[in-house]
XYZ file of C-alpha atoms in Angstrom:
154
model
C 16.501 -7.726 25.400
C 15.819 -11.075 23.765
C 17.439 -14.290 24.851
C 18.016 -17.498 22.878
C 14.643 -18.947 23.899
C 12.860 -15.822 22.644
C 14.675 -16.105 19.325
C 13.894 -19.810 19.031
C 10.252 -19.111 19.878
C 10.071 -16.406 17.190
C 11.576 -18.808 14.664
C 9.083 -21.542 15.565
C 6.145 -19.146 15.294
C 7.331 -18.033 11.854
C 7.373 -21.658 10.704
C 3.859 -22.327 12.010
C 1.997 -19.804 14.160
C -0.798 -22.336 14.593
C 1.296 -24.566 16.868
C -0.201 -24.930 20.317
C 1.512 -23.258 23.242
C 1.969 -26.741 24.680
C 3.989 -27.848 21.658
C 5.987 -24.617 21.603
C 6.740 -24.839 25.330
C 7.989 -28.377 24.882
C 10.230 -27.391 21.960
C 11.936 -24.607 23.929
C 11.955 -26.411 27.279
C 9.635 -24.083 29.177
C 6.488 -24.521 31.199
C 3.193 -23.818 29.463
C 2.583 -20.635 31.473
C 6.149 -19.331 30.984
C 5.910 -19.912 27.229
C 2.522 -18.208 27.067
C 3.897 -15.190 28.958
C 6.853 -14.984 26.547
C 4.561 -14.985 23.522
C 2.426 -12.260 25.079
C 5.541 -10.206 25.921
C 6.874 -10.598 22.358
C 3.525 -9.452 20.970
C 3.318 -6.463 23.315
C 6.911 -5.474 22.499
C 6.102 -5.529 18.769
C 8.316 -8.446 17.757
C 5.210 -10.289 16.605
C 3.364 -7.827 14.399
C 0.453 -10.121 13.529
C -0.465 -13.726 12.879
C -1.805 -14.620 9.458
C -2.834 -17.616 7.397
C -0.765 -18.211 4.259
C -3.160 -19.129 1.482
C -2.477 -21.390 -1.469
C -2.346 -18.970 -4.406
C -3.318 -21.623 -6.965
C -6.391 -22.611 -4.948
C -7.565 -19.013 -4.552
C -7.002 -18.250 -8.224
C -3.986 -15.923 -8.346
C -1.065 -18.114 -9.476
C 0.631 -15.482 -11.680
C 3.118 -12.927 -10.360
C 4.109 -9.791 -12.235
C 6.723 -7.330 -11.011
C 6.149 -3.797 -12.270
C 9.030 -1.334 -12.162
C 7.922 2.288 -12.099
C 9.739 5.529 -12.871
C 8.139 8.833 -12.071
C 9.144 12.459 -12.442
C 6.925 13.336 -9.480
C 8.422 13.228 -6.000
C 6.284 15.644 -4.022
C 4.637 14.549 -0.787
C 1.254 15.104 -2.442
C 2.075 12.773 -5.352
C 3.506 10.097 -3.045
C 0.417 10.238 -0.789
C -1.828 9.870 -3.833
C 0.247 6.964 -5.148
C -0.006 5.245 -1.766
C -3.802 5.555 -1.853
C -3.930 4.134 -5.381
C -1.828 1.061 -4.602
C -3.561 0.518 -1.242
C -6.918 0.211 -2.997
C -5.800 -2.448 -5.509
C -5.793 -5.839 -3.733
C -3.774 -7.558 -6.470
C -0.817 -5.343 -5.527
C 0.534 -7.254 -2.548
C 3.892 -5.563 -2.034
C 5.482 -2.239 -3.021
C 8.987 -0.949 -2.385
C 10.569 2.450 -3.043
C 13.949 1.874 -4.665
C 17.328 3.425 -5.272
C 18.763 3.209 -8.760
C 17.086 3.442 -12.149
C 13.509 2.865 -10.982
C 11.549 4.535 -8.210
C 9.180 1.706 -7.198
C 8.704 -2.019 -7.646
C 5.259 -3.560 -7.305
C 4.577 -7.239 -6.720
C 1.238 -8.040 -8.309
C -0.610 -11.376 -8.070
C -3.052 -12.215 -10.837
C -5.358 -14.953 -12.123
C -3.493 -14.854 -15.456
C -0.924 -12.600 -17.103
C -3.549 -10.885 -19.299
C -5.124 -9.420 -16.150
C -2.027 -7.243 -15.680
C -3.470 -4.772 -18.200
C -6.486 -4.205 -15.914
C -4.206 -3.326 -12.994
C -1.934 -1.207 -15.185
C -4.896 0.851 -16.393
C -6.186 1.340 -12.837
C -2.861 2.911 -11.911
C -2.201 5.072 -14.994
C -5.761 6.465 -15.018
C -5.196 7.887 -11.537
C -1.612 9.176 -11.592
C 1.123 10.347 -13.900
C 4.036 7.956 -14.439
C 7.150 8.392 -16.564
C 7.800 4.722 -17.330
C 6.425 1.316 -16.349
C 8.225 -1.916 -17.131
C 6.770 -5.280 -16.160
C 8.331 -8.708 -15.779
C 6.484 -11.985 -15.354
C 7.768 -14.388 -12.732
C 8.535 -17.704 -14.405
C 9.340 -19.684 -11.258
C 9.435 -19.039 -7.523
C 12.801 -20.095 -6.124
C 12.206 -18.761 -2.613
C 9.172 -17.124 -1.111
C 7.680 -16.176 2.209
C 10.815 -17.040 4.051
C 11.096 -16.435 7.741
C 13.137 -13.459 8.891
C 16.471 -14.247 10.502
C 15.984 -13.880 14.248
C 19.679 -13.867 15.229
C 19.822 -10.070 14.877
C 16.853 -9.350 17.162
C 17.709 -7.411 20.294
């Protein structure tokens, strides 16, 4: 069971996981060793899945985002496993969700420029059968990479 300090610690780590344990301990009014033990416990319990560096997309050359909506007539386990392998092997595809509604999947694709979408599109359609693909170009990011709300954690 998490307490308020655990939740505050999780929120602080989401803002900046590079903060020293000393700074974190000070912010949540704990000793250095107690704070360190809490972080270790949260990691072991799976609340902290991993720590990553968030890169500047412009600096690394992938400023463009395309969302591809996919419809398929295939829903067998074999097709889904194959589709997972295809998308796993394309690094420009950074996020994929299975959906309810009119489309089956949405892919978030990061690219050096919008014209590069055709390269990714062809990599997918050469390897699997799709019924329909519709793509939209992100014009502006209004919110991204937000921290998860920690108030619901138990």
